[in-house]
Short mmCIF file of C-alpha atoms in Angstrom, two decimals:
data_model
loop_
_atom_site.label_atom_id
_atom_site.label_comp_id
_atom_site.label_asym_id
_atom_site.label_seq_id
_atom_site.Cartn_x
_atom_site.Cartn_y
_atom_site.Cartn_z
CA MET A 1 79.47 82.96 22.88
CA ALA A 2 78.61 86.09 25.24
CA THR A 3 79.55 85.53 28.28
CA ALA A 4 77.65 88.82 29.68
CA THR A 5 73.95 86.60 30.47
CA PHE A 6 73.23 85.39 33.78
CA ASN A 7 71.00 83.32 35.62
CA VAL A 8 69.26 85.17 37.82
CA SER A 9 66.91 86.13 34.76
CA SER A 10 63.46 88.83 34.65
CA ASP A 11 62.82 86.50 31.08
CA LYS A 12 59.58 85.07 31.79
CA THR A 13 60.77 82.57 29.41
CA ARG A 14 63.48 81.56 31.22
CA GLN A 15 63.85 79.49 35.01
CA ALA A 16 64.63 83.04 37.36
CA PHE A 17 67.25 81.08 39.51
CA HIS A 18 68.16 77.90 38.15
CA LEU A 19 70.88 77.23 35.79
CA THR A 20 69.94 76.70 31.94
CA GLY A 21 71.73 76.75 28.85
CA GLU A 22 72.56 80.13 27.23
CA ARG A 23 70.45 78.39 23.97
CA GLY A 24 69.84 74.94 22.99
CA TRP A 25 69.97 71.55 24.68
CA ILE A 26 71.69 70.89 27.76
CA ASN A 27 72.17 67.84 29.80
CA ASP A 28 74.50 65.84 32.20
CA PRO A 29 76.66 68.36 34.99
CA ASN A 30 80.12 67.90 34.02
CA GLY A 31 83.37 68.82 35.81
CA LEU A 32 81.89 70.56 38.91
CA ILE A 33 84.48 72.19 41.01
CA TYR A 34 85.39 74.96 43.01
CA TYR A 35 88.68 76.76 41.46
CA GLY A 36 90.14 80.43 41.13
CA GLY A 37 87.52 81.31 44.00
CA LYS A 38 84.55 80.45 41.94
CA TYR A 39 82.23 77.82 41.30
CA HIS A 40 82.37 76.04 38.00
CA ALA A 41 79.95 74.58 36.16
CA PHE A 42 80.43 72.62 32.69
CA TYR A 43 77.53 70.71 31.24
CA GLN A 44 76.90 68.26 28.08
CA TYR A 45 75.94 71.37 25.37
CA HIS A 46 74.47 71.43 22.43
CA PRO A 47 73.93 74.95 21.31
CA TYR A 48 72.57 74.59 17.53
CA SER A 49 69.81 73.18 18.82
CA THR A 50 66.89 72.45 21.23
CA GLN A 51 67.26 68.36 20.67
CA TRP A 52 69.71 66.76 22.03
CA GLY A 53 73.25 66.50 19.38
CA PRO A 54 76.73 66.47 19.12
CA MET A 55 78.09 67.27 22.75
CA HIS A 56 80.25 70.33 23.49
CA TRP A 57 81.02 71.09 26.96
CA GLY A 58 78.84 74.38 28.21
CA HIS A 59 80.45 75.84 30.73
CA ALA A 60 79.19 78.62 33.78
CA GLU A 61 80.56 80.28 36.76
CA SER A 62 79.23 81.23 40.24
CA LYS A 63 80.28 83.30 43.02
CA ASP A 64 77.21 82.08 45.15
CA LEU A 65 75.94 79.04 43.44
CA VAL A 66 72.66 80.91 42.25
CA LYS A 67 74.13 84.03 39.93
CA TRP A 68 75.90 82.08 37.01
CA LYS A 69 77.42 83.60 34.58
CA TYR A 70 78.26 82.20 31.12
CA LEU A 71 81.95 81.69 29.71
CA PRO A 72 82.78 80.80 26.10
CA ILE A 73 81.85 76.37 25.42
CA ALA A 74 85.73 74.59 26.82
CA LEU A 75 85.56 71.72 25.15
CA TYR A 76 84.02 71.23 20.88
CA PRO A 77 83.76 67.74 19.48
CA ASP A 78 86.69 68.72 16.81
CA LYS A 79 89.29 65.88 17.25
CA GLU A 80 88.67 62.37 15.20
CA TYR A 81 89.21 61.09 18.41
CA ASP A 82 85.46 62.93 19.84
CA LYS A 83 84.29 64.33 17.25
CA ASP A 84 80.80 62.91 17.55
CA GLY A 85 80.29 63.90 21.19
CA CYS A 86 82.33 65.19 24.19
CA PHE A 87 80.05 63.41 26.39
CA SER A 88 80.19 63.23 30.88
CA GLY A 89 82.94 63.75 32.80
CA THR A 90 84.56 65.15 35.83
CA ALA A 91 87.00 67.97 37.05
CA ILE A 92 90.25 67.83 39.12
CA THR A 93 92.88 70.52 40.02
CA VAL A 94 96.55 69.75 39.83
CA GLY A 95 98.57 73.05 41.09
CA ASN A 96 96.86 75.60 39.84
CA ARG A 97 96.25 73.60 36.49
CA LEU A 98 92.29 72.56 35.91
CA TYR A 99 92.15 69.28 34.32
CA VAL A 100 88.84 67.52 32.79
CA MET A 101 88.70 63.91 32.13
CA TYR A 102 85.41 63.35 29.35
CA THR A 103 84.69 60.38 26.88
CA GLY A 104 85.52 61.34 23.51
CA VAL A 105 83.14 59.65 21.13
CA LYS A 106 83.59 58.55 17.36
CA ALA A 107 80.52 57.24 15.31
CA ASP A 108 80.51 54.86 12.64
CA GLY A 109 78.28 55.87 9.63
CA GLY A 110 74.83 54.05 10.98
CA GLY A 111 75.11 56.12 14.08
CA ARG A 112 76.45 53.38 16.77
CA ALA A 113 79.49 54.57 18.44
CA ALA A 114 82.25 53.44 17.10
CA HIS A 115 83.88 53.76 20.85
CA GLN A 116 84.30 55.39 23.52
CA VAL A 117 87.43 56.96 25.08
CA GLN A 118 88.69 58.92 27.74
CA CYS A 119 90.40 62.47 27.36
CA LEU A 120 92.01 64.98 28.86
CA ALA A 121 91.85 68.87 28.70
CA TYR A 122 93.44 71.61 31.00
CA SER A 123 93.22 75.33 31.14
CA ASP A 124 95.76 77.57 33.54
CA ASP A 125 92.69 79.94 33.90
CA GLY A 126 89.78 78.41 33.71
CA ILE A 127 88.51 79.54 30.52
CA HIS A 128 90.27 78.41 27.38
CA PHE A 129 91.22 74.28 27.45
CA PHE A 130 93.59 72.88 25.25
CA LYS A 131 92.87 68.89 24.56
CA HIS A 132 96.11 66.70 25.74
CA GLU A 133 98.11 65.88 23.04
CA ASN A 134 98.33 61.93 24.21
CA ASN A 135 94.42 62.47 24.10
CA PRO A 136 93.27 59.28 23.96
CA VAL A 137 94.56 58.82 27.64
CA ILE A 138 92.18 55.00 28.55
CA LYS A 139 92.07 53.91 24.69
CA SER A 140 89.70 51.23 23.80
CA GLU A 141 92.40 48.68 24.22
CA GLN A 142 92.80 49.32 27.94
CA ILE A 143 88.88 48.14 28.57
CA PRO A 144 89.35 44.59 29.63
CA ASP A 145 87.95 41.25 27.93
CA GLY A 146 84.08 40.71 27.78
CA TYR A 147 82.99 44.51 28.32
CA SER A 148 81.54 47.06 25.82
CA PRO A 149 83.45 49.36 23.99
CA PHE A 150 80.41 51.15 23.16
CA ASP A 151 79.30 51.32 26.49
CA PHE A 152 82.40 52.93 28.31
CA ARG A 153 82.02 56.64 29.23
CA ASP A 154 81.26 59.26 32.28
CA PRO A 155 84.51 59.52 33.57
CA LYS A 156 85.03 60.48 37.50
CA VAL A 157 88.36 61.01 38.44
CA PHE A 158 90.10 61.89 42.32
CA GLU A 159 92.58 61.82 44.23
CA TYR A 160 93.38 59.18 46.88
CA ASN A 161 96.78 58.35 48.99
CA GLY A 162 98.69 60.21 46.42
CA SER A 163 97.74 58.74 43.25
CA TYR A 164 94.59 59.32 40.84
CA TYR A 165 92.04 56.86 40.18
CA CYS A 166 89.36 56.95 37.30
CA MET A 167 85.86 55.56 38.07
CA ILE A 168 84.29 54.55 34.84
CA ALA A 169 80.62 53.44 33.71
CA SER A 170 80.82 50.45 31.92
CA ARG A 171 78.48 46.99 30.57
CA LYS A 172 79.69 43.71 30.73
CA ILE A 173 78.80 41.67 27.22
CA GLY A 174 75.23 40.51 27.44
CA GLY A 175 74.76 41.58 30.73
CA GLY A 176 74.48 44.45 33.01
CA GLY A 177 75.86 47.75 34.07
CA ARG A 178 79.35 47.81 35.87
CA PHE A 179 82.32 50.41 36.69
CA LEU A 180 85.89 50.13 35.86
CA VAL A 181 89.18 52.08 37.56
CA TYR A 182 92.40 52.85 36.86
CA LYS A 183 94.74 54.52 38.23
CA SER A 184 97.62 56.65 37.16
CA ASP A 185 100.31 58.90 38.77
CA ASP A 186 100.21 61.51 36.53
CA LEU A 187 96.32 61.79 34.77
CA VAL A 188 97.84 60.72 31.60
CA ASN A 189 99.04 57.15 31.68
CA TRP A 190 96.61 54.86 32.98
CA THR A 191 96.35 51.33 34.12
CA PHE A 192 93.41 48.81 34.90
CA ARG A 193 92.81 48.12 37.88
CA LYS A 194 89.32 46.22 38.64
CA ASP A 195 85.92 45.79 38.62
CA LEU A 196 84.71 47.29 41.52
CA PHE A 197 81.78 45.44 42.80
CA GLY A 198 83.28 42.68 40.39
CA SER A 199 79.27 42.00 39.35
CA ASP A 200 76.49 43.44 37.75
CA ILE A 201 74.84 46.02 39.33
CA PRO A 202 70.91 45.80 39.85
CA GLY A 203 68.08 47.35 39.27
CA GLY A 204 68.65 47.90 35.28
CA ASP A 205 70.31 47.64 31.83
CA MET A 206 73.00 50.40 32.20
CA THR A 207 74.76 52.23 34.73
CA GLU A 208 75.87 55.79 33.90
CA CYS A 209 77.52 58.76 36.01
CA PRO A 210 79.27 57.17 38.59
CA ASP A 211 80.23 59.72 41.08
CA CYS A 212 81.72 59.56 44.78
CA SER A 213 82.98 61.67 47.75
CA VAL A 214 85.96 58.99 49.07
CA LYS A 215 85.84 61.66 52.56
CA ASP A 216 82.65 61.52 53.09
CA ASN A 217 81.86 57.53 51.67
CA LEU A 218 79.54 58.61 49.26
CA MET A 219 78.84 57.29 46.25
CA LEU A 220 76.48 57.92 43.41
CA CYS A 221 75.36 56.47 40.08
CA CYS A 222 72.57 56.22 37.42
CA MET A 223 70.49 53.39 36.20
CA GLN A 224 69.22 53.54 32.79
CA PHE A 225 66.22 51.75 31.70
CA VAL A 226 64.96 50.37 35.81
CA ASN A 227 63.65 46.75 35.58
CA ASP A 228 63.43 46.25 38.99
CA GLY A 229 60.88 48.08 41.19
CA ARG A 230 62.93 47.58 44.26
CA LEU A 231 64.94 50.84 43.16
CA GLY A 232 61.70 52.21 44.48
CA ASN A 233 61.45 55.09 41.92
CA ARG A 234 58.73 54.99 38.99
CA ASN A 235 61.53 56.57 36.26
CA VAL A 236 62.33 54.30 33.58
CA HIS A 237 66.11 56.02 34.25
CA THR A 238 67.06 57.04 37.87
CA ALA A 239 69.83 58.07 39.68
CA LEU A 240 70.68 55.97 42.95
CA TYR A 241 73.19 56.53 46.09
CA ALA A 242 74.82 54.15 48.54
CA THR A 243 77.22 55.23 51.49
CA GLY A 244 79.56 53.37 53.58
CA LYS A 245 82.83 52.21 53.64
CA ASN A 246 82.32 49.39 52.26
CA ILE A 247 79.52 49.77 49.49
CA THR A 248 78.20 46.60 47.55
CA GLN A 249 76.40 46.62 44.09
CA ASP A 250 73.37 46.27 46.13
CA ASP A 251 72.95 48.77 48.58
CA PHE A 252 71.66 51.96 46.10
CA THR A 253 68.72 53.98 46.68
CA PRO A 254 67.20 56.72 44.88
CA ILE A 255 68.35 60.27 46.19
CA ASP A 256 65.27 61.57 44.33
CA TYR A 257 61.83 61.01 44.29
CA GLY A 258 59.92 63.06 41.43
CA PHE A 259 59.83 62.99 38.06
CA ASP A 260 63.16 64.90 36.78
CA PHE A 261 66.35 64.90 37.99
CA TYR A 262 69.10 62.65 36.59
CA ALA A 263 72.74 62.28 36.38
CA PRO A 264 74.15 64.46 39.30
CA GLN A 265 77.48 64.96 40.67
CA THR A 266 79.40 65.96 43.87
CA PHE A 267 81.81 68.69 44.35
CA SER A 268 83.34 70.69 47.17
CA ASP A 269 84.49 73.62 47.95
CA GLY A 270 86.64 72.67 50.89
CA LYS A 271 84.32 73.85 53.41
CA ASP A 272 80.68 72.20 52.12
CA LEU A 273 79.66 69.10 50.27
CA TYR A 274 76.96 70.17 46.95
CA MET A 275 75.28 68.19 44.23
CA ILE A 276 74.01 69.30 41.36
CA ALA A 277 71.56 66.98 38.98
CA TRP A 278 69.97 67.82 35.42
CA MET A 279 66.57 68.64 35.92
CA GLN A 280 64.66 66.81 33.26
CA MET A 281 64.86 63.39 32.23
CA TRP A 282 65.87 61.19 28.83
CA ASP A 283 62.10 59.94 27.26
CA ARG A 284 59.85 62.98 28.10
CA ASN A 285 58.68 65.76 25.75
CA ILE A 286 60.60 69.53 26.77
CA PRO A 287 57.58 72.05 26.91
CA SER A 288 60.60 75.10 27.59
CA VAL A 289 62.36 73.85 23.37
CA LYS A 290 59.25 76.48 22.23
CA PHE A 291 61.13 79.42 24.15
CA GLY A 292 64.42 77.67 22.74
CA TRP A 293 65.90 76.02 25.43
CA ALA A 294 65.76 73.01 26.87
CA GLY A 295 67.25 71.49 29.82
CA GLY A 296 68.20 72.84 33.12
CA MET A 297 70.18 72.44 36.35
CA THR A 298 68.74 71.53 39.75
CA LEU A 299 69.51 74.51 42.16
CA PRO A 300 73.26 73.32 43.50
CA ARG A 301 72.16 70.94 47.28
CA LYS A 302 74.29 70.88 50.19
CA LEU A 303 74.59 67.73 51.58
CA GLU A 304 75.74 65.66 54.61
CA VAL A 305 75.51 61.92 55.33
CA LYS A 306 74.51 60.85 58.92
CA ASP A 307 73.58 57.14 59.95
CA GLY A 308 73.70 56.00 56.74
CA LYS A 309 71.42 58.04 54.99
CA LEU A 310 72.17 60.97 52.30
CA LEU A 311 70.36 64.38 53.64
CA GLN A 312 69.73 67.08 51.39
CA LYS A 313 69.19 71.09 51.37
CA PRO A 314 69.19 73.73 49.04
CA CYS A 315 71.91 76.15 48.39
CA ASP A 316 71.72 79.57 50.37
CA LEU A 317 69.38 81.78 48.80
CA SER A 318 68.82 84.82 51.32
CA ALA A 319 70.37 86.73 49.31
CA TYR A 320 67.67 86.76 46.66
CA CYS A 321 64.56 86.82 48.88
CA GLY A 322 62.52 89.84 48.85
CA ARG A 323 59.13 90.10 50.66
CA THR A 324 58.24 87.48 53.34
CA ASP A 325 54.59 86.56 53.91
CA ASP A 326 54.60 84.83 57.93
CA ILE A 327 51.05 83.30 58.81
CA SER A 328 50.37 81.20 62.52
CA ARG A 329 47.39 79.72 63.14
CA GLU A 330 46.14 76.95 65.21
CA SER A 331 43.97 75.96 62.89
CA ILE A 332 42.87 76.14 58.58
CA ASP A 333 39.60 77.94 58.78
CA GLY A 334 38.93 77.78 54.80
CA ALA A 335 41.95 78.29 52.64
CA VAL A 336 45.52 79.78 52.78
CA ARG A 337 45.76 81.75 50.15
CA LEU A 338 48.62 83.85 48.31
CA SER A 339 50.06 84.40 45.11
CA GLY A 340 53.84 84.29 43.95
CA GLU A 341 56.11 83.01 40.83
CA CYS A 342 59.00 82.33 42.21
CA TYR A 343 59.11 82.06 45.81
CA VAL A 344 61.10 79.47 48.73
CA LEU A 345 57.91 78.11 51.06
CA ARG A 346 57.95 76.21 54.09
CA LEU A 347 55.65 75.03 55.80
CA THR A 348 56.00 72.89 59.63
CA ALA A 349 53.53 71.93 61.72
CA ASP A 350 53.26 69.91 65.24
CA LYS A 351 51.85 66.63 63.86
CA ALA A 352 50.49 65.05 60.48
CA ALA A 353 47.64 65.55 58.98
CA ARG A 354 45.47 65.92 55.55
CA PHE A 355 46.26 68.92 53.54
CA ARG A 356 46.90 70.01 50.25
CA LEU A 357 49.08 73.04 48.42
CA GLU A 358 48.31 74.41 45.44
CA MET A 359 51.27 75.89 43.43
CA LYS A 360 50.89 77.91 40.20
CA LYS A 361 47.18 78.05 40.18
CA SER A 362 45.42 80.00 37.63
CA GLU A 363 41.79 79.17 37.09
CA ASN A 364 41.07 75.35 36.91
CA LYS A 365 45.28 74.92 36.76
CA CYS A 366 47.62 74.23 39.23
CA VAL A 367 50.65 72.18 40.37
CA SER A 368 49.66 70.10 44.10
CA LEU A 369 51.14 69.01 46.96
CA GLU A 370 49.16 66.47 49.00
CA LEU A 371 50.11 64.85 52.59
CA ASP A 372 48.67 61.64 52.55
CA PRO A 373 48.92 60.40 56.79
CA ASP A 374 48.00 56.99 56.62
CA ARG A 375 50.67 55.77 54.41
CA LYS A 376 52.83 58.66 55.36
CA GLU A 377 53.58 60.27 51.98
CA LEU A 378 53.62 62.77 50.15
CA VAL A 379 51.62 63.02 46.96
CA PHE A 380 53.13 65.58 44.38
CA SER A 381 50.46 66.03 40.90
CA ARG A 382 51.35 67.53 38.15
CA ALA A 383 48.32 66.23 35.85
CA ASN A 384 46.47 69.87 35.52
CA SER A 385 49.57 72.07 35.87
CA GLY A 386 49.18 72.86 32.50
CA GLU A 387 50.90 71.74 29.14
CA ILE A 388 51.22 67.91 29.78
CA ILE A 389 54.87 66.14 30.31
CA ILE A 390 54.64 63.26 29.39
CA GLY A 391 57.35 60.10 29.16
CA VAL A 392 57.47 56.55 28.70
CA GLU A 393 56.35 54.94 31.81
CA LYS A 394 53.05 53.13 31.90
CA ASP A 395 52.85 52.27 35.51
CA GLU A 396 50.26 53.92 37.45
CA ASP A 397 51.51 57.11 38.94
CA SER A 398 52.85 58.20 35.43
CA LEU A 399 49.89 57.71 33.74
CA SER A 400 48.09 59.44 36.83
CA PHE A 401 51.13 62.29 36.96
CA VAL A 402 52.28 61.42 40.03
CA ARG A 403 55.29 61.14 42.03
CA ARG A 404 55.41 60.40 45.94
CA MET A 405 57.69 60.43 48.35
CA PRO A 406 57.92 58.93 52.28
CA LEU A 407 57.81 60.46 55.05
CA GLU A 408 59.33 58.87 58.35
CA ASN A 409 58.38 61.76 60.79
CA ASP A 410 54.81 62.45 62.57
CA ASN A 411 55.93 66.45 62.65
CA VAL A 412 55.32 68.61 59.10
CA ASP A 413 58.15 70.10 57.60
CA ILE A 414 58.21 71.23 54.42
CA THR A 415 59.91 73.54 51.73
CA VAL A 416 59.25 74.10 48.54
CA ILE A 417 61.29 76.18 45.92
CA ALA A 418 59.25 77.35 42.80
CA ASP A 419 60.75 78.71 40.16
CA ARG A 420 59.11 79.54 36.64
CA PHE A 421 59.02 75.74 35.08
CA SER A 422 60.09 73.57 38.08
CA VAL A 423 59.19 72.74 41.27
CA GLU A 424 61.78 71.44 44.06
CA ILE A 425 60.73 70.21 47.14
CA PHE A 426 62.45 68.96 50.65
CA ALA A 427 61.22 67.18 54.06
CA GLU A 428 63.19 65.15 56.41
CA GLY A 429 66.57 65.36 53.69
CA LYS A 430 64.98 63.67 50.90
CA THR A 431 63.70 65.89 47.51
CA LEU A 432 60.81 65.57 45.25
CA SER A 433 62.18 67.56 41.63
CA ALA A 434 59.74 68.41 38.98
CA THR A 435 59.48 70.44 35.75
CA VAL A 436 56.45 72.11 35.32
CA CYS A 437 54.95 74.21 33.04
CA PRO A 438 52.36 76.34 33.62
CA PRO A 439 50.07 78.94 31.64
CA MET A 440 51.62 82.71 31.93
CA GLY A 441 51.12 84.47 35.17
CA ALA A 442 49.71 81.27 37.14
CA ASP A 443 50.75 82.47 40.49
CA GLY A 444 48.05 81.48 42.91
CA ILE A 445 49.40 79.40 46.08
CA GLU A 446 46.38 78.31 48.21
CA LEU A 447 46.42 75.50 51.14
CA SER A 448 43.86 73.51 52.86
CA GLY A 449 42.58 70.22 55.15
CA GLU A 450 43.32 69.88 58.87
CA LEU A 451 46.67 70.96 60.01
CA LYS A 452 46.88 72.28 63.50
CA ASN A 453 49.69 74.49 64.87
CA PHE A 454 50.84 75.28 61.64
CA ARG A 455 52.86 78.27 59.99
CA LEU A 456 53.61 78.67 56.83
CA VAL A 457 56.80 81.55 55.30
CA LYS A 458 56.91 82.25 52.24
CA ASN A 459 59.78 84.25 50.40
CA GLU A 460 60.06 86.00 47.77
CA LEU A 461 62.22 85.50 45.40
CA LYS A 462 63.98 88.50 43.10
CA SER A 463 65.05 87.81 40.21
CA ASP A 464 66.44 91.88 39.49
#
């Protein structure tokens, strides 16, 4: 695997500013950590196909969270206990050593998971990893009675009060998703402590990808096969968060309101808390497979927990900003037209009013963002964006290729980050993320509507 490919790319068939695999398939971010003065991102990786397959851990590093350098594959499914996949997990440092904890999968002849167990690997240089001789460190026999050995994955390991804890997604047989907690003094010998909530997490069939920041009283997770409309998200699979010192199983709410956001993971550089998620979704077609890659990550987001809410804003892109267009007017006379392929766009106005922002525009194709002031929500549509992206959802919005994000304030303050195959929208600390596949060269931007005292600032992002 090469080590000189960077993800700030001028290749028009790739994302310019979002981490993707060097080739093939990627999904969940894993082991996000600041180590040796650099940010490290691992991810679920199948380098031999643009379809999901036996999972490896891909690896990239960055100095600024924008420009990523590919490193050699960190983990291969090459042991008896993980021969059918090195599934998701997390990373932690002890002294100068970097440890990753992951789920090892061994399937039977029919393809069903015969076991999912938790494994440990370590590195002293952040590049070369060695699997621990005592693997698996949490075995199937350590799963409490009544919990499924086929649904026991995605360990989140962290240190608290001098001990190590591991939170693992599980499922009660005949029931729903749970999180099991284990404790260790050395990362190798683990003891089961408790079922975190003691009852099913409502909303779906199975939980995945637990994550937490103890310092920030923040917990994340994912829900598969959502069957409860109270979660406020139309996706069949969704990502959730909860805050507070005494989180319960009923406190979770969506992190992102878009089509494509899953398996988020948080990490800190000692100063700020960040989050990266898989900017894709299960059970969807992925148009980029024709270019030899499938799946990518969101831009890293800086997080803050305030008044019980998770607030997100994009990482610093100022070093990559080029030409700026800055338009201020009392009202929109006709339409404001700009152009750009990769950019940061900020729209502010004194009071919410109807507007329509079209992006990735080419002849009769575009993606659109509209404000509905009566319902106080942003409405994003990729119905006419180019190549159709569709999933298994059957609700009216999904069949219309629409996602909605609620607003609370009267003032308009929206930031859009557009890459070649994605749009990320930030407003009031909330986000809406979506992949798109516009026609090549689609770069039109058009703002129309009834905004008063508005300002539109577009910063072009330089990919070379």
